[in-house]
Amino acid sequence: MNTVIRTENLSKRYGVVYSVQRVNLAVGEGEVYGFLGPNGAGKSTTLKMLLGLVKPSEGSVSVFGKDFSRNRLEILSQTGSLIEAPSYYGHLTGLENMRVMQRLRDVPDKHVEKALQIVRLEKQKNKKVDQYSLGMKQRLGIAMALLHFPKLVILDEPTNGLDPAGIGEIRELIQSLPHEYGMTVLLSSHLLSEIEQVATSIGIIHGGKLLFQGSMEQLQRNSQPHVWMKTQDNEKARRVLQEMELSPSLQDGFLVMEGMGDREVAQTNRALIMAGIDVYRIEEHKKSLESIFLSLTGKEGSL
Amino acid sequence: MRTLWLELYKIRHKRLFLMLTILLSIELAWGFMAVSTSMAKNPDATTWSAILVTITAMNGLFLPTGSAVIVSRICDMEHKGRTWKLLLAASVSRKAVYAAKFVSAAVLIGGAVILQGLVIVAFGIGYGLAEPVPIGLLLRFVAGTTLTNLVVIALQQWISLAIKNQAFSLCLGMIGGFIGMTASLFPPQVGRLFIWSYYVDFSPVTYQYVNETMLFTTREIGVHLPIIVVLMGISFYLVGSIHVSRQDV
Ligand SMILES: Nc1ncnc2c1ncn2[C@@H]1O[C@H](COP(=O)(O)OP(=O)(O)OP(=O)(O)O)[C@@H](O)[C@H]1O
Ligand SMILES: [Mg+2]
């Protein structure tokens, strides 16, 4: 698989604080890459650097296998983007806004119609954008990003302000982009639940640092079930288990162990009974993706 | 060319020219009223010069404020809709947009100034002035006003684009209008520091009070002042364009 975006030690410093620090992104062709992080994690800053809107303090960006700073025009002509709040000319109608983009992108009229139709704005296209609702502006922003059917689409929190039906719609749209139009999508969000259904790969950023990058399955593998055991005497049980080369931790009156299959559970249980320790409970806890995300980024979360 | 076309497309529905026309109509109506009353009192001073002097002085007030408003309207739309990032991500250069905005504003306001010249001619003829239409004086009036105005536009555009809050640029326009109106009261060395005083400084006609009557004289401007003003304009333009191009979006 070809890599569409690759960054090397990409960093941005404002004053003495790094907003983005040594980020090495790798986005493969045809992927929907979910870029995840709490508020202030550095998502928008990273995406802006990918588009040349913010100059990196250190590091480099390459897109379509070409160095960004040297092939800016060519790369941008094949990239569509929506960064932070949507951009628009409020005194112009939706259609006129699209005409401005059409002129910039140099595409035929039918692209305009198609893009408006994709985001279902055809009926509102003759209304001034100042009179649009937030969700409609967001849709217009997506239409502008898709107008020239680029190879790469970068969307920063595209479902901001959309109602549940709209979120579902945009999710389906995003999912369809790779196979219908051969696009690669880089999508940011602060909600894992929003991304997990569409993303094929995921990058998790927090405090400017990329904490995890990989496929959805890899992330799920991190979420192997934990076995929680409650015994008559946890301290004593723990010593017994340690002799079996297990390293349980103590949490809320339970012994917690990772990476246990059915056999290992049976073995430990037997060993404890043999040692004369009654086992009250054996529970399996699966970590949800959301809690993996939280454990990576910290519960206190953002900022 | 593409950016200029876009710029003109973007200012549709804004009725900028209409706004300018209304503003200048108010100015001219006021100016002509003042001229008529003074000419009625003083038939000797019933000349083209009297009209030009009055309108020039009023331009000093109206054009800086009008330009500030027009330029601000042209620039503010990029701030309001956060469109710089849209344009940059579509590989438009900010310097090109800057140039296109300057040209649009210059054409609009330049057009209005020429229109003003024509209305002055119509008024003079309608009033039944004895002298023939002083084409030379009128051309120099339009040229001086336009030149000064270009520099004012360059300055306003810099402020309007660099500072998002348009109160700053509009305030500057009002200060400019005040200085432009009172320019003839400053000593020349002080007045020449401010671009707005050149509306009056470039006037091909001036006046003196002799025995409490106004005496109009035509004068040559020379090349010195225009060169200084052109240099001022080029520096405002370049500094503004470079400054704005380097700002974060
Ligand atoms: N121009 C700037 N000057 C100083 N600091 C900045 C600037 N832009 C961003 N930052 C800082 O960089 C950090 C990352 O901001 P960024 O907008 O990338 O976050 P984000 O991940 O997009 O957050 P959100 O989910 O809220 O959109 C923040 O701490 C922010 O304060
Ligand atoms: Mg953001």
Coordinates of C-alpha atoms and ligand atoms in Angstrom, one line a residue:
Chain A
M1 CA 0.0 0.0 0.0
N2 CA 1.3 3.4 -0.9
T3 CA 1.7 6.0 1.8
V4 CA -0.2 9.2 0.9
I5 CA 0.9 11.3 3.9
R6 CA 4.1 10.9 5.8
T7 CA 5.5 13.3 8.4
E8 CA 8.8 13.1 10.1
N9 CA 9.3 14.6 13.5
L10 CA 6.7 17.2 12.7
S11 CA 6.7 19.8 15.4
K12 CA 5.1 23.2 16.1
R13 CA 6.2 25.4 18.9
Y14 CA 4.3 28.5 20.0
G15 CA 6.6 30.4 22.3
V16 CA 8.3 27.7 24.4
V17 CA 5.4 25.3 24.3
Y18 CA 5.2 22.5 21.8
S19 CA 1.7 22.2 20.5
V20 CA 2.8 19.4 18.2
Q21 CA 5.9 17.4 19.0
R22 CA 7.8 14.9 16.9
V23 CA 4.7 13.5 15.2
N24 CA 5.3 10.8 12.6
L25 CA 2.1 10.2 10.7
A26 CA 1.7 7.6 8.1
V27 CA -1.5 7.5 6.1
G28 CA -2.0 4.8 3.5
E29 CA -3.7 5.2 0.2
G30 CA -7.4 4.5 0.3
E31 CA -7.6 4.6 4.0
V32 CA -9.9 6.4 6.3
Y33 CA -7.5 7.6 8.9
G34 CA -9.0 8.7 12.2
F35 CA -7.0 11.3 13.9
L36 CA -8.1 11.3 17.5
G37 CA -7.4 13.5 20.5
P38 CA -9.0 15.6 23.2
N39 CA -9.4 19.4 22.9
G40 CA -6.2 21.2 22.5
A41 CA -4.3 18.0 21.6
G42 CA -2.8 19.5 18.5
K43 CA -5.0 18.0 15.8
S44 CA -5.9 21.2 14.0
T45 CA -2.3 22.4 14.2
T46 CA -1.0 19.2 12.7
L47 CA -3.6 19.3 9.9
K48 CA -2.8 22.9 9.2
M49 CA 0.9 22.0 8.8
L50 CA -0.1 19.3 6.3
L51 CA -1.7 22.0 4.2
G52 CA 1.0 24.6 4.6
L53 CA -1.3 26.9 6.6
V54 CA 1.1 26.8 9.5
K55 CA 4.8 26.6 9.1
P56 CA 6.3 23.7 11.0
S57 CA 8.9 24.6 13.6
E58 CA 10.7 21.3 12.9
G59 CA 10.3 18.3 10.8
S60 CA 9.0 17.6 7.3
V61 CA 5.8 16.7 5.5
S62 CA 5.5 14.6 2.4
V63 CA 2.3 14.0 0.5
F64 CA 1.9 11.6 -2.5
G65 CA 5.5 10.7 -1.9
K66 CA 6.7 14.3 -2.6
D67 CA 8.2 16.8 -0.3
F68 CA 5.4 19.3 0.6
S69 CA 7.5 22.5 0.7
R70 CA 8.9 21.9 -2.8
N71 CA 5.7 20.6 -4.5
R72 CA 3.1 22.7 -2.7
L73 CA 1.0 23.7 -5.7
E74 CA 0.8 20.3 -7.2
I75 CA -0.1 18.7 -3.8
L76 CA -2.7 21.3 -2.9
S77 CA -4.4 20.9 -6.3
Q78 CA -5.1 17.2 -5.4
T79 CA -6.2 17.9 -1.8
G80 CA -9.5 19.1 -0.4
S81 CA -9.8 20.3 3.1
L82 CA -12.1 21.6 5.8
I83 CA -10.2 22.9 8.8
E84 CA -11.8 23.9 12.0
A85 CA -15.0 26.0 11.5
P86 CA -16.0 26.1 7.9
S87 CA -14.9 29.0 5.6
Y88 CA -17.4 30.9 3.5
Y89 CA -18.5 34.2 2.2
G90 CA -21.6 35.0 4.2
H91 CA -23.0 37.6 1.8
L92 CA -22.9 35.2 -1.1
T93 CA -25.3 32.3 -1.6
G94 CA -24.2 28.7 -1.2
L95 CA -24.1 28.3 -5.0
E96 CA -22.0 31.5 -5.4
N97 CA -19.6 30.2 -2.8
M98 CA -19.3 27.1 -4.8
R99 CA -18.7 29.2 -7.9
V100 CA -15.8 30.9 -6.2
M101 CA -14.3 27.5 -5.4
Q102 CA -15.1 26.3 -8.9
R103 CA -13.1 29.1 -10.3
L104 CA -10.2 28.4 -8.0
R105 CA -10.2 24.7 -8.8
D106 CA -11.1 25.1 -12.4
V107 CA -13.7 22.3 -12.6
P108 CA -16.8 22.0 -14.8
D109 CA -20.3 22.9 -13.6
K110 CA -21.4 19.4 -13.1
H111 CA -18.9 19.0 -10.3
V112 CA -20.7 21.9 -8.5
E113 CA -24.0 20.2 -8.8
K114 CA -22.6 16.8 -7.8
A115 CA -20.9 18.2 -4.7
L116 CA -24.0 20.1 -3.6
Q117 CA -26.1 17.0 -4.2
I118 CA -23.7 14.8 -2.1
V119 CA -24.1 17.0 0.9
R120 CA -27.8 17.5 0.2
L121 CA -27.7 21.3 -0.1
E122 CA -29.3 21.6 -3.6
K123 CA -32.5 23.0 -2.1
Q124 CA -30.7 25.6 -0.1
K125 CA -28.1 26.7 -2.6
N126 CA -29.7 30.0 -3.4
K127 CA -29.9 31.2 0.2
K128 CA -27.2 33.5 1.6
V129 CA -24.8 31.5 3.7
D130 CA -25.2 34.0 6.5
Q131 CA -28.7 32.6 6.8
Y132 CA -27.5 29.0 6.9
S133 CA -27.6 27.0 10.1
L134 CA -24.3 25.7 11.5
G135 CA -24.9 22.3 10.1
M136 CA -25.6 23.7 6.7
K137 CA -22.4 25.7 6.7
Q138 CA -20.6 22.6 7.7
R139 CA -22.1 20.7 4.8
L140 CA -21.2 23.6 2.4
G141 CA -17.6 23.3 3.8
I142 CA -17.6 19.6 3.0
A143 CA -19.0 20.3 -0.5
M144 CA -16.2 22.8 -1.1
A145 CA -13.6 20.3 0.0
L146 CA -15.0 17.6 -2.3
L147 CA -15.6 19.9 -5.3
H148 CA -12.7 18.9 -7.4
F149 CA -12.8 15.2 -6.3
P150 CA -9.3 15.3 -4.9
K151 CA -7.2 12.3 -4.2
L152 CA -6.8 13.3 -0.6
V153 CA -9.4 14.8 1.7
I154 CA -8.5 16.3 5.1
L155 CA -11.5 17.0 7.3
D156 CA -11.1 18.5 10.8
E157 CA -14.1 17.5 12.9
P158 CA -16.5 17.5 10.0
T159 CA -19.5 16.5 12.0
N160 CA -19.3 19.5 14.3
G161 CA -22.7 21.0 14.6
L162 CA -24.6 18.3 12.7
D163 CA -27.7 16.6 14.0
P164 CA -27.7 12.8 14.6
A165 CA -29.1 12.1 11.2
G166 CA -26.6 14.4 9.6
I167 CA -23.7 12.7 11.5
G168 CA -24.9 9.4 10.2
E169 CA -25.1 10.7 6.7
I170 CA -21.7 12.3 6.7
R171 CA -20.3 9.1 8.2
E172 CA -21.7 7.1 5.4
L173 CA -20.4 9.6 2.9
I174 CA -16.9 9.5 4.4
Q175 CA -17.0 5.7 4.3
S176 CA -17.9 5.7 0.7
L177 CA -15.2 8.1 -0.5
P178 CA -12.4 5.6 -0.8
H179 CA -14.1 3.0 -2.9
E180 CA -16.4 5.4 -4.9
Y181 CA -13.9 8.0 -5.8
G182 CA -10.6 6.5 -4.8
M183 CA -10.0 9.1 -2.2
T184 CA -7.9 8.9 0.9
V185 CA -9.5 10.5 3.9
L186 CA -7.8 12.0 7.0
L187 CA -10.4 12.7 9.6
S188 CA -10.0 14.3 13.0
S189 CA -12.3 14.0 15.9
H190 CA -12.3 14.0 19.7
L191 CA -14.8 11.2 19.9
L192 CA -13.6 7.7 19.4
S193 CA -17.2 6.5 19.1
E194 CA -17.6 8.7 16.1
I195 CA -14.5 7.4 14.3
E196 CA -14.4 3.8 15.2
Q197 CA -17.1 2.9 12.8
V198 CA -15.5 4.5 9.8
A199 CA -11.8 4.5 10.4
T200 CA -9.5 1.8 9.0
S201 CA -6.5 3.3 10.8
I202 CA -6.2 5.4 13.8
G203 CA -3.7 7.9 15.3
I204 CA -4.2 9.1 18.8
I205 CA -2.6 12.4 19.7
H206 CA -2.4 14.0 23.2
G207 CA -0.5 16.9 24.4
G208 CA 1.1 17.3 21.0
K209 CA 2.5 13.7 21.0
L210 CA 1.3 10.8 18.9
L211 CA 0.6 8.1 21.5
F212 CA -0.7 5.4 19.2
Q213 CA -0.8 4.8 15.5
G214 CA -2.0 1.7 13.8
S215 CA -5.0 -0.2 12.5
M216 CA -8.3 -0.5 14.3
E217 CA -7.5 -4.2 15.0
Q218 CA -4.2 -3.3 16.6
L219 CA -5.9 -0.9 18.9
Q220 CA -8.5 -3.5 19.8
R221 CA -5.7 -6.0 20.5
N222 CA -4.6 -3.6 23.2
S223 CA -7.9 -4.1 24.7
Q224 CA -7.6 -7.8 25.6
P225 CA -9.9 -8.8 28.3
H226 CA -8.7 -8.6 31.9
V227 CA -9.6 -11.2 34.4
W228 CA -10.7 -10.0 37.8
M229 CA -10.6 -12.4 40.8
K230 CA -11.9 -12.0 44.3
T231 CA -10.6 -14.4 46.9
Q232 CA -10.7 -15.0 50.6
D233 CA -7.3 -13.5 51.1
N234 CA -6.0 -11.5 48.2
E235 CA -2.5 -10.9 49.6
K236 CA -1.9 -14.5 50.1
A237 CA -3.4 -15.4 46.7
R238 CA -1.1 -12.9 45.1
R239 CA 2.0 -14.6 46.5
V240 CA 0.8 -17.9 45.2
L241 CA 0.2 -16.4 41.7
Q242 CA 3.5 -14.7 41.7
E243 CA 5.1 -18.1 42.2
M244 CA 3.3 -19.2 39.0
E245 CA 5.0 -16.3 37.2
L246 CA 1.9 -14.2 37.0
S247 CA 1.9 -10.6 38.1
P248 CA -1.6 -9.7 39.3
S249 CA -2.3 -6.2 40.4
L250 CA -4.7 -5.3 43.2
Q251 CA -7.7 -3.1 42.4
D252 CA -10.8 -2.5 44.4
G253 CA -10.4 -5.7 46.3
F254 CA -9.8 -7.7 43.2
L255 CA -6.7 -9.3 41.7
V256 CA -6.5 -8.2 38.1
M257 CA -4.5 -10.1 35.4
E258 CA -4.0 -9.5 31.7
G259 CA -3.6 -11.9 28.8
M260 CA -5.4 -14.9 30.4
G261 CA -6.9 -17.6 28.2
D262 CA -9.4 -20.2 29.4
R263 CA -6.6 -22.6 30.4
E264 CA -4.7 -20.1 32.4
V265 CA -7.9 -19.1 34.3
A266 CA -8.6 -22.7 35.2
Q267 CA -5.0 -23.2 36.3
T268 CA -4.9 -20.2 38.6
N269 CA -8.2 -21.2 40.0
R270 CA -7.0 -24.7 40.8
A271 CA -3.8 -23.4 42.2
L272 CA -5.6 -21.1 44.6
I273 CA -7.9 -23.8 45.8
M274 CA -5.0 -26.2 46.3
A275 CA -3.3 -23.5 48.4
G276 CA -6.5 -23.4 50.5
I277 CA -7.7 -20.0 49.4
D278 CA -11.4 -19.8 48.5
V279 CA -12.2 -18.0 45.2
Y280 CA -15.4 -16.0 45.4
R281 CA -15.6 -14.5 42.0
I282 CA -13.9 -14.7 38.6
E283 CA -15.0 -12.0 36.2
E284 CA -13.9 -11.0 32.7
H285 CA -13.7 -7.3 32.0
K286 CA -13.4 -6.1 28.5
K287 CA -11.9 -2.7 28.0
S288 CA -14.0 -0.6 25.6
L289 CA -12.2 1.4 23.0
E290 CA -13.4 4.5 24.8
S291 CA -11.6 3.4 27.9
I292 CA -8.4 2.6 26.0
F293 CA -8.6 6.0 24.6
L294 CA -9.1 7.5 28.0
S295 CA -6.3 5.4 29.5
L296 CA -4.0 6.6 26.7
T297 CA -4.9 10.3 27.1
G298 CA -5.6 10.3 30.8
K299 CA -9.0 10.6 32.4
E300 CA -8.6 14.3 33.2
G301 CA -8.5 14.4 29.4
S302 CA -8.1 17.7 27.7
L303 CA -6.1 20.8 28.1
Chain B
M1 CA -6.5 37.9 -13.7
R2 CA -8.2 35.0 -12.1
T3 CA -7.9 36.5 -8.6
L4 CA -9.1 39.8 -9.9
W5 CA -12.2 38.2 -11.5
L6 CA -12.8 36.4 -8.2
E7 CA -12.4 39.6 -6.2
L8 CA -15.0 41.3 -8.3
Y9 CA -17.3 38.3 -8.1
K10 CA -16.9 38.3 -4.3
I11 CA -18.0 41.9 -3.9
R12 CA -21.3 41.4 -5.7
H13 CA -24.4 42.0 -3.6
K14 CA -22.3 44.4 -1.5
R15 CA -23.6 47.5 -3.4
L16 CA -20.3 49.2 -2.8
F17 CA -20.6 51.5 -5.8
L18 CA -24.1 52.5 -4.8
M19 CA -22.8 53.3 -1.3
L20 CA -20.0 55.4 -2.8
T21 CA -22.4 57.2 -5.1
I22 CA -24.7 58.1 -2.2
L23 CA -21.9 59.3 -0.1
L24 CA -20.5 61.5 -2.9
S25 CA -23.9 62.8 -3.8
I26 CA -24.3 64.0 -0.2
E27 CA -20.9 65.7 -0.5
L28 CA -21.7 67.3 -3.8
A29 CA -25.1 68.5 -2.8
W30 CA -23.6 70.1 0.3
G31 CA -20.7 71.5 -1.7
F32 CA -22.8 73.0 -4.4
M33 CA -25.1 74.5 -1.9
A34 CA -22.2 76.2 -0.2
V35 CA -20.8 77.3 -3.5
S36 CA -24.2 78.7 -4.7
T37 CA -24.7 80.8 -1.6
S38 CA -21.2 82.2 -1.7
M39 CA -21.4 83.0 -5.4
A40 CA -24.8 84.6 -4.9
K41 CA -23.3 86.9 -2.3
N42 CA -20.2 87.6 -4.2
P43 CA -20.8 87.6 -8.0
D44 CA -17.1 88.3 -8.7
A45 CA -16.2 84.9 -7.4
T46 CA -18.5 83.1 -9.7
T47 CA -15.8 80.9 -11.2
W48 CA -14.9 77.3 -11.8
S49 CA -12.1 77.8 -9.3
A50 CA -14.5 78.5 -6.5
I51 CA -16.2 75.2 -7.2
L52 CA -13.0 73.2 -7.4
V53 CA -11.6 74.7 -4.2
T54 CA -14.8 73.8 -2.3
I55 CA -15.1 70.3 -3.6
T56 CA -11.4 69.6 -3.0
A57 CA -11.8 70.7 0.6
M58 CA -14.8 68.5 1.0
N59 CA -13.0 65.5 -0.6
G60 CA -10.5 65.8 2.2
L61 CA -13.3 64.9 4.5
F62 CA -15.4 62.5 2.5
L63 CA -12.9 60.5 0.5
P64 CA -10.8 59.2 3.5
T65 CA -13.9 58.1 5.3
G66 CA -15.5 56.7 2.2
S67 CA -12.4 54.8 1.2
A68 CA -12.0 53.4 4.7
V69 CA -15.5 52.0 4.5
I70 CA -15.2 50.6 1.0
V71 CA -11.8 49.0 1.7
S72 CA -13.0 47.6 5.0
R73 CA -16.0 46.0 3.3
I74 CA -13.8 44.4 0.7
C75 CA -11.3 43.1 3.3
D76 CA -13.6 42.2 6.1
M77 CA -15.3 39.4 4.3
E78 CA -12.1 37.3 4.5
H79 CA -12.0 37.7 8.3
K80 CA -15.7 37.2 8.8
G81 CA -15.9 33.9 6.9
R82 CA -12.4 32.8 7.9
T83 CA -11.7 32.3 4.2
W84 CA -7.9 32.9 4.2
K85 CA -7.4 29.2 5.0
L86 CA -9.8 28.2 2.3
L87 CA -7.9 30.3 -0.3
L88 CA -4.5 29.3 0.9
A89 CA -5.4 25.6 0.9
A90 CA -6.6 26.1 -2.7
S91 CA -3.1 27.4 -3.5
V92 CA -4.0 31.0 -4.0
S93 CA -1.2 33.4 -3.1
R94 CA -2.1 36.0 -0.5
K95 CA -0.1 38.6 -2.4
A96 CA -2.3 38.1 -5.5
V97 CA -5.4 38.5 -3.4
Y98 CA -3.9 41.6 -1.9
A99 CA -3.2 43.0 -5.3
A100 CA -6.7 42.1 -6.5
K101 CA -8.3 43.8 -3.6
F102 CA -6.3 46.9 -4.1
V103 CA -7.2 47.1 -7.8
S104 CA -10.9 46.6 -7.0
A105 CA -10.9 49.3 -4.5
A106 CA -8.9 51.6 -6.7
V107 CA -11.3 51.1 -9.6
L108 CA -14.4 51.6 -7.6
I109 CA -13.2 54.8 -5.9
G110 CA -11.4 56.0 -9.0
G111 CA -14.6 55.6 -10.9
A112 CA -16.5 57.6 -8.4
V113 CA -13.9 60.4 -8.5
I114 CA -14.2 60.6 -12.3
L115 CA -18.0 60.6 -12.0
Q116 CA -17.6 63.5 -9.5
G117 CA -15.6 65.4 -12.1
L118 CA -18.3 65.0 -14.6
V119 CA -21.0 66.1 -12.1
I120 CA -18.9 69.2 -11.4
V121 CA -18.8 70.0 -15.1
A122 CA -22.6 69.5 -15.3
F123 CA -23.2 71.8 -12.3
G124 CA -20.9 74.5 -13.7
I125 CA -22.6 74.5 -17.0
G126 CA -26.0 74.3 -15.5
Y127 CA -25.2 77.3 -13.2
G128 CA -24.3 79.3 -16.3
L129 CA -20.6 80.1 -15.6
A130 CA -19.2 82.5 -18.1
E131 CA -15.8 80.9 -18.5
P132 CA -15.3 77.8 -20.6
V133 CA -14.9 74.5 -18.9
P134 CA -11.3 74.4 -17.6
I135 CA -10.4 70.9 -18.9
G136 CA -6.8 71.2 -17.7
L137 CA -7.7 72.2 -14.1
L138 CA -10.3 69.5 -13.9
L139 CA -7.9 66.8 -15.2
R140 CA -5.3 67.9 -12.6
F141 CA -8.0 67.9 -9.9
V142 CA -9.0 64.3 -10.8
A143 CA -5.4 63.2 -11.1
G144 CA -4.3 64.7 -7.8
T145 CA -7.4 63.3 -6.0
T146 CA -7.0 59.9 -7.4
L147 CA -3.3 59.7 -6.6
T148 CA -3.8 60.7 -3.0
N149 CA -6.7 58.3 -2.8
L150 CA -4.6 55.4 -4.0
V151 CA -2.2 55.9 -1.2
V152 CA -5.1 56.2 1.3
I153 CA -6.5 52.9 -0.1
A154 CA -3.1 51.2 0.3
L155 CA -2.9 52.4 3.9
Q156 CA -6.5 51.4 4.7
Q157 CA -6.1 48.0 3.1
W158 CA -3.0 47.2 5.2
I159 CA -4.9 48.1 8.4
S160 CA -8.1 46.4 7.4
L161 CA -6.4 43.1 6.6
A162 CA -3.8 43.1 9.3
I163 CA -6.2 43.9 12.1
K164 CA -9.3 41.9 12.2
N165 CA -11.3 44.3 14.2
Q166 CA -12.5 46.8 11.6
A167 CA -13.1 49.5 14.2
F168 CA -9.4 50.3 13.9
S169 CA -9.4 50.9 10.2
L170 CA -12.7 52.8 10.3
C171 CA -11.3 55.0 13.1
L172 CA -8.2 55.7 11.0
G173 CA -10.4 56.7 8.2
M174 CA -12.2 59.2 10.4
I175 CA -9.0 60.6 11.7
G176 CA -7.9 60.9 8.1
G177 CA -11.1 62.7 7.2
F178 CA -10.6 65.1 10.0
I179 CA -7.0 65.8 9.0
G180 CA -8.0 66.0 5.4
M181 CA -10.7 68.6 6.2
T182 CA -8.5 70.8 8.4
A183 CA -5.3 70.3 6.3
S184 CA -5.1 73.9 5.1
L185 CA -4.9 75.0 8.8
F186 CA -1.7 73.1 9.4
P187 CA 1.7 74.5 8.6
P188 CA 2.8 72.8 5.4
Q189 CA 5.7 70.9 7.0
V190 CA 3.3 69.3 9.4
G191 CA 0.5 68.7 6.9
R192 CA 2.8 67.0 4.5
L193 CA 3.5 64.2 7.0
F194 CA -0.1 63.1 6.6
I195 CA -1.3 61.6 3.4
W196 CA -4.8 63.0 3.8
S197 CA -3.7 66.5 3.5
Y198 CA -2.6 65.9 -0.1
Y199 CA -6.2 66.1 -1.4
V200 CA -5.9 69.9 -0.8
D201 CA -2.1 70.1 -1.4
F202 CA -2.6 68.7 -4.9
S203 CA -5.4 71.1 -5.7
P204 CA -4.6 73.0 -8.9
V205 CA -6.5 76.0 -7.5
T206 CA -5.8 77.7 -4.2
Y207 CA -7.1 80.9 -2.5
Q208 CA -6.0 83.7 -0.3
Y209 CA -8.0 86.2 1.6
V210 CA -7.2 89.7 0.3
N211 CA -9.2 92.5 2.0
E212 CA -11.7 89.9 3.2
T213 CA -12.5 88.6 -0.2
M214 CA -11.3 85.3 -1.5
L215 CA -8.8 85.5 -4.3
F216 CA -8.4 82.3 -6.4
T217 CA -5.1 81.5 -8.0
T218 CA -4.1 78.5 -10.0
R219 CA -0.8 76.9 -9.3
E220 CA 1.7 74.3 -10.5
I221 CA 2.4 71.4 -8.2
G222 CA 5.7 70.4 -9.7
V223 CA 7.0 66.9 -9.6
H224 CA 8.5 66.7 -6.1
L225 CA 5.3 66.2 -4.1
P226 CA 3.8 63.6 -6.5
I227 CA 7.0 61.6 -6.3
I228 CA 7.0 61.7 -2.5
V229 CA 3.3 60.6 -2.5
V230 CA 3.9 57.8 -5.0
L231 CA 6.8 56.6 -2.8
M232 CA 4.5 56.7 0.2
G233 CA 1.9 54.7 -1.6
I234 CA 4.4 52.1 -2.8
S235 CA 5.8 51.7 0.8
F236 CA 2.3 51.3 2.3
Y237 CA 1.4 48.8 -0.3
L238 CA 4.6 46.7 0.0
V239 CA 4.8 46.7 3.8
G240 CA 1.1 45.8 4.0
S241 CA 1.3 43.1 1.4
I242 CA 4.3 41.5 3.1
H243 CA 3.0 41.9 6.6
V244 CA -0.4 40.4 5.7
S245 CA 1.2 37.5 3.8
R246 CA 3.2 36.5 6.8
Q247 CA 0.3 36.4 9.3
D248 CA -0.9 33.1 10.7
V249 CA -4.3 32.0 9.4
Ligands
LIG1 N1 -1.6 30.7 17.1 C1 -1.4 30.0 18.2 N2 -0.6 30.6 19.2 C2 -0.4 30.0 20.3 N3 -0.9 28.8 20.6 C3 -1.6 28.1 19.7 C4 -1.9 28.7 18.5 N4 -2.7 27.9 17.8 C5 -2.9 26.8 18.6 N5 -2.2 26.9 19.8 C6 -2.2 25.9 20.8 O1 -1.9 24.7 20.3 C7 -2.6 23.7 21.0 C8 -3.2 22.7 20.1 O2 -4.3 23.4 19.4 P1 -5.1 22.7 18.3 O3 -6.0 23.8 17.8 O4 -4.2 22.0 17.3 O5 -6.0 21.7 19.1 P2 -7.0 20.6 18.6 O6 -6.5 19.3 18.9 O7 -7.4 20.9 17.2 O8 -8.2 20.9 19.6 P3 -9.8 20.9 19.4 O9 -10.3 19.5 19.6 O10 -10.3 21.8 20.5 O11 -10.1 21.5 18.0 C9 -3.5 24.4 22.0 O12 -2.9 24.3 23.3 C10 -3.5 25.8 21.5 O13 -3.7 26.7 22.6
MG2 MG -9.2 21.7 16.3

